Amino acid sequence: MPKLRQGSWWRQPRVRNGLVQGLVLLLVGFAVIYFGANLIQNLQRLRLPFGFDFLVSKSGPSIGETLIEYSPTDNIARAFGVALLNTLRVVILGILLATIIGIGVGIARLSDNWLVRKLATVYVETLRNFPLLLQLLFWYLAVFLKLPTFKNRVQLPGPIMLSKNGVAFPWLQGNAATLTWMLALAVGSVLALLLWRYLIRLQIERGSTTQSWLWPLLLLIGVGGVVALITQRFPFEVSRPQVDNLVVTGGLQFTSEFSALLLGLTLYTAAFIAEIVRAGIRSVSQGQWEAARALGLKPILMMRFVVFPQALRVIVPPLTSQYLNLAKNSSLAVAVGYPDIYYVASASLEETGRSVEIVLLLMAIYLTMSLLISILMNLYNRSIQLVER
Amino acid sequence: MSLLLPKSPTPFSASSIVTWLQRNLFSTWYNCLLTIASLWMIYLGGRGLFLWMFSQAQWTVLQANLRLFFVGRFPIDQIWRVWCIVLLLCAVASLTVGVIQRSRILLISVGALTAIGLGIVPLGGGQGPEMIWVTAMGGVSLLNLLLGPWLKTHLPQRLIVRGLPCIWFLTVFVVLWLLTGGLGLSTIGTNVWQGLLLTVLTAVVSIALSFPIGVLLALGRRSPLPVIRTLSVLYIEVIRGLPLIGVLFVAGVMLPLILPSQVQLDAVLRAVCGLTLFSAAYLAENVRGGLQSIPQGQIEAAKALGLNPVLVLGLVVLPQALRSVIPAIVGQFIGLFKNTSLLSIIGLVELTGISRSILSQPRFIGRHGEVYLFIGLLYWLFCYLMSLGSRRLERQLSVK
């Protein structure tokens, strides 16, 4: 038997792979050591110590808009906390609104009304093709700051007040009875759900309708009635913005920085989500529509039980990356002066000069946020996947 | 079968406008409502835009600052260099297009564009020299478009295939030489590269650099070697978890710290580094999609032919993989182009940055709408050209 020619020892796959990987590791290691040594040298030259103690020992930058109490005498760690809350506020609200608008526009792009379809197309194509930063600057400088001063504010019915300082509109406000209402409604919903499932099972067993939605609804209304009788109050009160000596109290107030950022981010991301939704719905094969129609389902039920669950499987993965984009793009807040994480980080850098620590902190915060969003969305994605045998 | 069915009338004749309206706008009661609501929105929006454009907007801000928008504070006596660059690019691009395909539409549109350009130049305050430059650009483009097909038939194929990339390669160096100076030209610092010039320059350089890095990262992520794979995944996922402005911030702050103290990187270079590092990670994911779409059989067949791993990649896998993800890659490039606007936040005076300094001129305070509309259209134009090019490229490279 002729011996297989094996070639020289270093050409054998095992050896070669090991060599290549060793070489890459060596190169990366060398780069890390080289850059690290430079870093240490430069930090020593600039007389900058390394450590995170400045976060608690030094006072933070001034922040214009806070959700929790903060004054520039507080330390930098608290400033970061305030900034994180600000970022989370715009990200969460933005994701909610962008999803709603995106789904609406996506469905409008498939509408059988020619005009609605074209309008939605124009919306998507316009918003997607201009840089987001430009849009944010436009909303802030050319729209919100062009509004009249607070003295000559625009008063819309509601009352909604629009002025240079921002937007104020009526909002629900909790009261003493809110907690009772919440608890009662939670218990009521669980009971109603159990009842509904029982009735459905009964319906399947008997083969005749049991009004499976009516009795749980009546149960919920009953619970509500009882709570209303006991507490004598509604769960929420409508709080309207009121002007007192040029100061707005009550209602929900957004500054123009926050409004511009939220509006810009939402409309921009919604344009991308609309395309994803459209592609998802289009991906459901025609046969599924026809089959649903043949079963005699009404259009809404057809959408709810046949088309949308299948479209969702196509929609969710790209939707996740749009949510991530929105979270990352919220860092453009610095362009409109909204104090988010990036804004506070660069302001703290200017005050303390501790670049390495702040860069690490910034990276850690954004990576954690991205990771959280993708974990949550992946969990959701898993729950809607097709269960196969 | 069909014989048994009763003959039904043609369900719909598209000839008349009334039936079209009925079908597309007023089919049901809620469609009527939607149509009326849409018409109302169009009316309101259109009226507002019309009123603003023709009564409130003052377009002189554009006319007075046209040069600033395009080249920023590039020295006026050296402005001929920028014109030279544009002329050179026109010449090379039109030659390339001319060689690749003969197109009468393109000839006519270039002629029309030149005529329009000649009409617009005086409106923007241009005089004799600008007119000559525009005429030269149009003339050279037309000439090259005509020359291309002739060259294709009269020169050997190999010379053209090798020659065009060489010409492009040389052009890059000539452009860089014209921009920076040296070798007989006065030197120009990067701090006067501003406006659209800087936007296009950073975008082109970042695209050119990030593409090979992205391909390498994608290959690394698909590599069977665990060390290389882990490193690639780590890099890609960390960069993709950060916002671009954060990456630019890191590049701006950390690069001077991790390099030896005698190396001084200027701001443009640091920004290009940041853009490249960022874009490469996203490109890698796009390319990976393409790599995954190549069936294993292709690789096995290539190996069976006796190709070594590098040739398997270069001749079989990559051409197919890259071709299948052209739209995604160009989409990424378009994103990169739009993202150059973020450089204004870290202090570079590119198109968005120059608009800020124009808006701070006392004469033009508050003219945000006009300026943003204009630079928005410039961004849009470039993005549109890129997507047009991508569609052409896709058609050119598709398997016949």
PDB file of C-alpha atoms in Angstrom, chain B residues 151-376:
ATOM      1  CA  LEU B 151     -11.947  52.404 -26.468  1.00  0.00           C
ATOM      2  CA  LYS B 152     -13.809  49.233 -25.652  1.00  0.00           C
ATOM      3  CA  THR B 153     -13.877  48.144 -29.266  1.00  0.00           C
ATOM      4  CA  HIS B 154     -10.365  49.294 -30.195  1.00  0.00           C
ATOM      5  CA  LEU B 155      -8.311  48.308 -27.141  1.00  0.00           C
ATOM      6  CA  PRO B 156      -7.656  44.760 -25.920  1.00  0.00           C
ATOM      7  CA  GLN B 157     -10.048  43.634 -23.176  1.00  0.00           C
ATOM      8  CA  ARG B 158      -7.228  42.876 -20.739  1.00  0.00           C
ATOM      9  CA  LEU B 159      -5.837  46.392 -20.940  1.00  0.00           C
ATOM     10  CA  ILE B 160      -9.225  47.867 -20.044  1.00  0.00           C
ATOM     11  CA  VAL B 161      -9.881  45.455 -17.188  1.00  0.00           C
ATOM     12  CA  ARG B 162      -6.455  46.158 -15.699  1.00  0.00           C
ATOM     13  CA  GLY B 163      -6.298  49.814 -16.702  1.00  0.00           C
ATOM     14  CA  LEU B 164      -9.466  51.196 -15.146  1.00  0.00           C
ATOM     15  CA  PRO B 165      -8.639  50.181 -11.540  1.00  0.00           C
ATOM     16  CA  CYS B 166      -5.134  51.592 -12.081  1.00  0.00           C
ATOM     17  CA  ILE B 167      -6.580  54.897 -13.223  1.00  0.00           C
ATOM     18  CA  TRP B 168      -8.857  55.015 -10.161  1.00  0.00           C
ATOM     19  CA  PHE B 169      -5.931  54.161  -7.913  1.00  0.00           C
ATOM     20  CA  LEU B 170      -3.846  56.969  -9.391  1.00  0.00           C
ATOM     21  CA  THR B 171      -6.789  59.359  -9.104  1.00  0.00           C
ATOM     22  CA  VAL B 172      -6.940  58.774  -5.346  1.00  0.00           C
ATOM     23  CA  PHE B 173      -3.334  59.891  -4.985  1.00  0.00           C
ATOM     24  CA  VAL B 174      -3.763  62.892  -7.250  1.00  0.00           C
ATOM     25  CA  VAL B 175      -6.833  63.942  -5.213  1.00  0.00           C
ATOM     26  CA  LEU B 176      -4.949  63.577  -1.939  1.00  0.00           C
ATOM     27  CA  TRP B 177      -2.008  65.505  -3.379  1.00  0.00           C
ATOM     28  CA  LEU B 178      -4.291  68.321  -4.554  1.00  0.00           C
ATOM     29  CA  LEU B 179      -5.967  68.465  -1.137  1.00  0.00           C
ATOM     30  CA  THR B 180      -2.936  68.388   1.111  1.00  0.00           C
ATOM     31  CA  GLY B 181      -0.390  70.086  -1.122  1.00  0.00           C
ATOM     32  CA  GLY B 182       3.329  69.464  -1.217  1.00  0.00           C
ATOM     33  CA  LEU B 183       5.402  68.652  -4.309  1.00  0.00           C
ATOM     34  CA  GLY B 184       5.249  72.188  -5.643  1.00  0.00           C
ATOM     35  CA  LEU B 185       1.839  73.103  -4.234  1.00  0.00           C
ATOM     36  CA  SER B 186       1.383  75.076  -1.031  1.00  0.00           C
ATOM     37  CA  THR B 187       0.371  72.847   1.865  1.00  0.00           C
ATOM     38  CA  ILE B 188      -3.136  73.073   3.262  1.00  0.00           C
ATOM     39  CA  GLY B 189      -3.947  71.933   6.796  1.00  0.00           C
ATOM     40  CA  THR B 190      -6.824  69.554   7.502  1.00  0.00           C
ATOM     41  CA  ASN B 191      -8.448  72.243   9.650  1.00  0.00           C
ATOM     42  CA  VAL B 192      -9.612  74.076   6.518  1.00  0.00           C
ATOM     43  CA  TRP B 193     -11.177  70.947   5.023  1.00  0.00           C
ATOM     44  CA  GLN B 194     -14.769  71.853   5.688  1.00  0.00           C
ATOM     45  CA  GLY B 195     -18.303  71.670   4.380  1.00  0.00           C
ATOM     46  CA  LEU B 196     -19.442  69.125   1.838  1.00  0.00           C
ATOM     47  CA  LEU B 197     -15.814  68.539   0.875  1.00  0.00           C
ATOM     48  CA  LEU B 198     -15.049  67.129   4.329  1.00  0.00           C
ATOM     49  CA  THR B 199     -18.292  65.146   4.449  1.00  0.00           C
ATOM     50  CA  VAL B 200     -17.567  63.404   1.156  1.00  0.00           C
ATOM     51  CA  LEU B 201     -13.904  62.932   1.970  1.00  0.00           C
ATOM     52  CA  THR B 202     -14.465  61.300   5.381  1.00  0.00           C
ATOM     53  CA  ALA B 203     -17.278  59.162   3.992  1.00  0.00           C
ATOM     54  CA  VAL B 204     -15.240  57.913   1.030  1.00  0.00           C
ATOM     55  CA  VAL B 205     -12.115  57.197   3.061  1.00  0.00           C
ATOM     56  CA  SER B 206     -14.099  55.417   5.800  1.00  0.00           C
ATOM     57  CA  ILE B 207     -15.986  53.354   3.239  1.00  0.00           C
ATOM     58  CA  ALA B 208     -12.775  52.345   1.494  1.00  0.00           C
ATOM     59  CA  LEU B 209     -11.095  51.388   4.770  1.00  0.00           C
ATOM     60  CA  SER B 210     -14.024  49.730   6.506  1.00  0.00           C
ATOM     61  CA  PHE B 211     -14.884  47.408   3.617  1.00  0.00           C
ATOM     62  CA  PRO B 212     -11.763  45.185   3.776  1.00  0.00           C
ATOM     63  CA  ILE B 213     -11.800  45.226   7.585  1.00  0.00           C
ATOM     64  CA  GLY B 214     -15.449  44.234   7.561  1.00  0.00           C
ATOM     65  CA  VAL B 215     -14.825  41.332   5.183  1.00  0.00           C
ATOM     66  CA  LEU B 216     -11.925  40.113   7.318  1.00  0.00           C
ATOM     67  CA  LEU B 217     -14.038  40.314  10.480  1.00  0.00           C
ATOM     68  CA  ALA B 218     -16.854  38.391   8.818  1.00  0.00           C
ATOM     69  CA  LEU B 219     -14.422  35.688   7.727  1.00  0.00           C
ATOM     70  CA  GLY B 220     -12.988  35.678  11.245  1.00  0.00           C
ATOM     71  CA  ARG B 221     -16.410  35.213  12.754  1.00  0.00           C
ATOM     72  CA  ARG B 222     -17.052  32.215  10.495  1.00  0.00           C
ATOM     73  CA  SER B 223     -13.585  30.787  11.072  1.00  0.00           C
ATOM     74  CA  PRO B 224     -13.262  27.287  12.584  1.00  0.00           C
ATOM     75  CA  LEU B 225     -10.361  28.529  14.722  1.00  0.00           C
ATOM     76  CA  PRO B 226     -11.781  29.349  18.179  1.00  0.00           C
ATOM     77  CA  VAL B 227      -9.323  32.132  19.033  1.00  0.00           C
ATOM     78  CA  ILE B 228      -9.957  34.097  15.852  1.00  0.00           C
ATOM     79  CA  ARG B 229     -13.694  33.527  16.089  1.00  0.00           C
ATOM     80  CA  THR B 230     -13.898  34.699  19.696  1.00  0.00           C
ATOM     81  CA  LEU B 231     -11.882  37.817  19.020  1.00  0.00           C
ATOM     82  CA  SER B 232     -14.020  38.730  15.999  1.00  0.00           C
ATOM     83  CA  VAL B 233     -17.276  38.136  17.855  1.00  0.00           C
ATOM     84  CA  LEU B 234     -16.044  40.192  20.780  1.00  0.00           C
ATOM     85  CA  TYR B 235     -15.066  43.111  18.573  1.00  0.00           C
ATOM     86  CA  ILE B 236     -18.255  43.062  16.501  1.00  0.00           C
ATOM     87  CA  GLU B 237     -20.622  42.769  19.436  1.00  0.00           C
ATOM     88  CA  VAL B 238     -18.935  45.427  21.561  1.00  0.00           C
ATOM     89  CA  ILE B 239     -18.891  47.961  18.733  1.00  0.00           C
ATOM     90  CA  ARG B 240     -22.482  47.168  17.769  1.00  0.00           C
ATOM     91  CA  GLY B 241     -23.592  47.741  21.327  1.00  0.00           C
ATOM     92  CA  LEU B 242     -22.211  51.273  21.376  1.00  0.00           C
ATOM     93  CA  PRO B 243     -23.684  54.362  19.742  1.00  0.00           C
ATOM     94  CA  LEU B 244     -21.576  55.921  16.984  1.00  0.00           C
ATOM     95  CA  ILE B 245     -21.161  59.100  18.933  1.00  0.00           C
ATOM     96  CA  GLY B 246     -19.752  57.002  21.768  1.00  0.00           C
ATOM     97  CA  VAL B 247     -17.281  55.319  19.400  1.00  0.00           C
ATOM     98  CA  LEU B 248     -16.225  58.711  18.037  1.00  0.00           C
ATOM     99  CA  PHE B 249     -15.843  59.918  21.611  1.00  0.00           C
ATOM    100  CA  VAL B 250     -13.705  56.908  22.472  1.00  0.00           C
ATOM    101  CA  ALA B 251     -11.621  57.402  19.322  1.00  0.00           C
ATOM    102  CA  GLY B 252     -11.217  61.094  20.061  1.00  0.00           C
ATOM    103  CA  VAL B 253     -10.308  60.649  23.721  1.00  0.00           C
ATOM    104  CA  MET B 254      -8.543  57.308  23.813  1.00  0.00           C
ATOM    105  CA  LEU B 255      -6.481  57.322  20.608  1.00  0.00           C
ATOM    106  CA  PRO B 256      -4.192  60.146  21.775  1.00  0.00           C
ATOM    107  CA  LEU B 257      -3.788  58.313  25.089  1.00  0.00           C
ATOM    108  CA  ILE B 258      -2.892  54.865  23.772  1.00  0.00           C
ATOM    109  CA  LEU B 259      -0.471  56.113  21.126  1.00  0.00           C
ATOM    110  CA  PRO B 260       3.026  57.239  22.043  1.00  0.00           C
ATOM    111  CA  SER B 261       3.069  60.877  23.072  1.00  0.00           C
ATOM    112  CA  GLN B 262       5.141  62.008  20.085  1.00  0.00           C
ATOM    113  CA  VAL B 263       2.470  60.833  17.602  1.00  0.00           C
ATOM    114  CA  GLN B 264      -0.101  63.559  17.027  1.00  0.00           C
ATOM    115  CA  LEU B 265      -3.295  62.496  15.267  1.00  0.00           C
ATOM    116  CA  ASP B 266      -5.333  65.362  13.922  1.00  0.00           C
ATOM    117  CA  ALA B 267      -9.079  65.527  14.417  1.00  0.00           C
ATOM    118  CA  VAL B 268     -10.031  64.442  10.900  1.00  0.00           C
ATOM    119  CA  LEU B 269      -7.893  61.331  11.132  1.00  0.00           C
ATOM    120  CA  ARG B 270      -9.317  60.407  14.535  1.00  0.00           C
ATOM    121  CA  ALA B 271     -12.845  60.854  13.207  1.00  0.00           C
ATOM    122  CA  VAL B 272     -12.090  58.656  10.199  1.00  0.00           C
ATOM    123  CA  CYS B 273     -10.687  56.017  12.572  1.00  0.00           C
ATOM    124  CA  GLY B 274     -13.864  56.107  14.645  1.00  0.00           C
ATOM    125  CA  LEU B 275     -16.154  55.904  11.608  1.00  0.00           C
ATOM    126  CA  THR B 276     -14.123  53.048  10.131  1.00  0.00           C
ATOM    127  CA  LEU B 277     -14.034  51.005  13.336  1.00  0.00           C
ATOM    128  CA  PHE B 278     -17.779  51.486  13.762  1.00  0.00           C
ATOM    129  CA  SER B 279     -18.774  50.766  10.202  1.00  0.00           C
ATOM    130  CA  ALA B 280     -16.525  47.694   9.893  1.00  0.00           C
ATOM    131  CA  ALA B 281     -18.447  45.869  12.635  1.00  0.00           C
ATOM    132  CA  TYR B 282     -21.788  46.430  10.905  1.00  0.00           C
ATOM    133  CA  LEU B 283     -20.352  45.537   7.498  1.00  0.00           C
ATOM    134  CA  ALA B 284     -18.997  42.321   8.970  1.00  0.00           C
ATOM    135  CA  GLU B 285     -22.519  41.282   9.931  1.00  0.00           C
ATOM    136  CA  ASN B 286     -23.810  42.064   6.444  1.00  0.00           C
ATOM    137  CA  VAL B 287     -21.014  40.100   4.802  1.00  0.00           C
ATOM    138  CA  ARG B 288     -21.578  37.224   7.208  1.00  0.00           C
ATOM    139  CA  GLY B 289     -25.138  37.033   5.932  1.00  0.00           C
ATOM    140  CA  GLY B 290     -23.727  36.623   2.438  1.00  0.00           C
ATOM    141  CA  LEU B 291     -21.205  34.007   3.545  1.00  0.00           C
ATOM    142  CA  GLN B 292     -23.953  31.986   5.203  1.00  0.00           C
ATOM    143  CA  SER B 293     -25.945  31.968   1.979  1.00  0.00           C
ATOM    144  CA  ILE B 294     -23.201  30.054   0.119  1.00  0.00           C
ATOM    145  CA  PRO B 295     -24.058  26.365   0.064  1.00  0.00           C
ATOM    146  CA  GLN B 296     -21.408  24.049   1.474  1.00  0.00           C
ATOM    147  CA  GLY B 297     -21.298  22.262  -1.878  1.00  0.00           C
ATOM    148  CA  GLN B 298     -19.626  25.255  -3.503  1.00  0.00           C
ATOM    149  CA  ILE B 299     -16.768  25.142  -1.025  1.00  0.00           C
ATOM    150  CA  GLU B 300     -16.446  21.376  -1.324  1.00  0.00           C
ATOM    151  CA  ALA B 301     -16.435  21.599  -5.111  1.00  0.00           C
ATOM    152  CA  ALA B 302     -13.747  24.276  -5.014  1.00  0.00           C
ATOM    153  CA  LYS B 303     -11.652  22.152  -2.666  1.00  0.00           C
ATOM    154  CA  ALA B 304     -12.144  19.133  -4.902  1.00  0.00           C
ATOM    155  CA  LEU B 305     -10.689  21.168  -7.761  1.00  0.00           C
ATOM    156  CA  GLY B 306      -7.557  21.428  -5.656  1.00  0.00           C
ATOM    157  CA  LEU B 307      -7.766  25.135  -4.829  1.00  0.00           C
ATOM    158  CA  ASN B 308      -6.017  26.196  -1.674  1.00  0.00           C
ATOM    159  CA  PRO B 309      -8.080  27.900   1.073  1.00  0.00           C
ATOM    160  CA  VAL B 310      -7.181  31.420  -0.051  1.00  0.00           C
ATOM    161  CA  LEU B 311      -8.256  30.742  -3.624  1.00  0.00           C
ATOM    162  CA  VAL B 312     -11.424  28.981  -2.450  1.00  0.00           C
ATOM    163  CA  LEU B 313     -12.343  32.197  -0.656  1.00  0.00           C
ATOM    164  CA  GLY B 314     -11.155  34.602  -3.318  1.00  0.00           C
ATOM    165  CA  LEU B 315     -12.463  32.858  -6.428  1.00  0.00           C
ATOM    166  CA  VAL B 316     -15.535  30.986  -5.235  1.00  0.00           C
ATOM    167  CA  VAL B 317     -16.944  32.077  -1.901  1.00  0.00           C
ATOM    168  CA  LEU B 318     -16.409  35.825  -1.685  1.00  0.00           C
ATOM    169  CA  PRO B 319     -17.576  36.791  -5.189  1.00  0.00           C
ATOM    170  CA  GLN B 320     -20.885  35.006  -4.624  1.00  0.00           C
ATOM    171  CA  ALA B 321     -21.251  36.110  -1.021  1.00  0.00           C
ATOM    172  CA  LEU B 322     -20.552  39.756  -1.707  1.00  0.00           C
ATOM    173  CA  ARG B 323     -22.781  39.826  -4.755  1.00  0.00           C
ATOM    174  CA  SER B 324     -25.720  38.535  -2.770  1.00  0.00           C
ATOM    175  CA  VAL B 325     -25.402  41.250  -0.118  1.00  0.00           C
ATOM    176  CA  ILE B 326     -24.737  44.285  -2.317  1.00  0.00           C
ATOM    177  CA  PRO B 327     -27.989  45.987  -1.249  1.00  0.00           C
ATOM    178  CA  ALA B 328     -27.208  45.508   2.434  1.00  0.00           C
ATOM    179  CA  ILE B 329     -23.634  46.718   2.022  1.00  0.00           C
ATOM    180  CA  VAL B 330     -24.644  49.790   0.074  1.00  0.00           C
ATOM    181  CA  GLY B 331     -27.341  50.415   2.675  1.00  0.00           C
ATOM    182  CA  GLN B 332     -24.589  50.381   5.269  1.00  0.00           C
ATOM    183  CA  PHE B 333     -22.515  52.806   3.193  1.00  0.00           C
ATOM    184  CA  ILE B 334     -25.500  55.117   2.882  1.00  0.00           C
ATOM    185  CA  GLY B 335     -25.892  54.921   6.651  1.00  0.00           C
ATOM    186  CA  LEU B 336     -22.228  55.785   7.027  1.00  0.00           C
ATOM    187  CA  PHE B 337     -22.648  58.783   4.756  1.00  0.00           C
ATOM    188  CA  LYS B 338     -25.587  60.038   6.804  1.00  0.00           C
ATOM    189  CA  ASN B 339     -23.668  59.337   9.991  1.00  0.00           C
ATOM    190  CA  THR B 340     -20.844  61.664   9.003  1.00  0.00           C
ATOM    191  CA  SER B 341     -23.189  64.395  10.236  1.00  0.00           C
ATOM    192  CA  LEU B 342     -22.301  63.254  13.761  1.00  0.00           C
ATOM    193  CA  LEU B 343     -18.779  64.538  13.253  1.00  0.00           C
ATOM    194  CA  SER B 344     -20.195  68.012  13.863  1.00  0.00           C
ATOM    195  CA  ILE B 345     -20.813  66.997  17.487  1.00  0.00           C
ATOM    196  CA  ILE B 346     -17.146  66.202  18.058  1.00  0.00           C
ATOM    197  CA  GLY B 347     -16.133  69.529  16.573  1.00  0.00           C
ATOM    198  CA  LEU B 348     -15.451  68.917  12.893  1.00  0.00           C
ATOM    199  CA  VAL B 349     -16.897  71.472  10.501  1.00  0.00           C
ATOM    200  CA  GLU B 350     -18.460  69.219   7.910  1.00  0.00           C
ATOM    201  CA  LEU B 351     -21.764  69.921   6.189  1.00  0.00           C
ATOM    202  CA  THR B 352     -23.839  69.966   9.389  1.00  0.00           C
ATOM    203  CA  GLY B 353     -21.096  71.765  11.284  1.00  0.00           C
ATOM    204  CA  ILE B 354     -20.714  74.487   8.673  1.00  0.00           C
ATOM    205  CA  SER B 355     -24.464  75.016   8.700  1.00  0.00           C
ATOM    206  CA  ARG B 356     -24.216  75.734  12.401  1.00  0.00           C
ATOM    207  CA  SER B 357     -21.584  78.395  11.850  1.00  0.00           C
ATOM    208  CA  ILE B 358     -23.565  79.869   8.953  1.00  0.00           C
ATOM    209  CA  LEU B 359     -26.651  80.047  11.161  1.00  0.00           C
ATOM    210  CA  SER B 360     -24.691  81.948  13.769  1.00  0.00           C
ATOM    211  CA  GLN B 361     -23.956  84.778  11.334  1.00  0.00           C
ATOM    212  CA  PRO B 362     -25.894  87.800  12.621  1.00  0.00           C
ATOM    213  CA  ARG B 363     -27.459  88.379   9.188  1.00  0.00           C
ATOM    214  CA  PHE B 364     -28.991  84.938   9.041  1.00  0.00           C
ATOM    215  CA  ILE B 365     -30.006  84.137  12.607  1.00  0.00           C
ATOM    216  CA  GLY B 366     -33.126  81.986  12.710  1.00  0.00           C
ATOM    217  CA  ARG B 367     -33.000  80.774   9.093  1.00  0.00           C
ATOM    218  CA  HIS B 368     -32.843  77.142  10.197  1.00  0.00           C
ATOM    219  CA  GLY B 369     -35.569  75.874   7.917  1.00  0.00           C
ATOM    220  CA  GLU B 370     -33.903  77.064   4.708  1.00  0.00           C
ATOM    221  CA  VAL B 371     -30.423  75.852   5.651  1.00  0.00           C
ATOM    222  CA  TYR B 372     -31.522  72.441   6.931  1.00  0.00           C
ATOM    223  CA  LEU B 373     -33.713  71.882   3.900  1.00  0.00           C
ATOM    224  CA  PHE B 374     -30.761  72.654   1.629  1.00  0.00           C
ATOM    225  CA  ILE B 375     -28.187  70.456   3.347  1.00  0.00           C
ATOM    226  CA  GLY B 376     -30.828  67.769   3.785  1.00  0.00           C
TER     227      GLY B 376
END
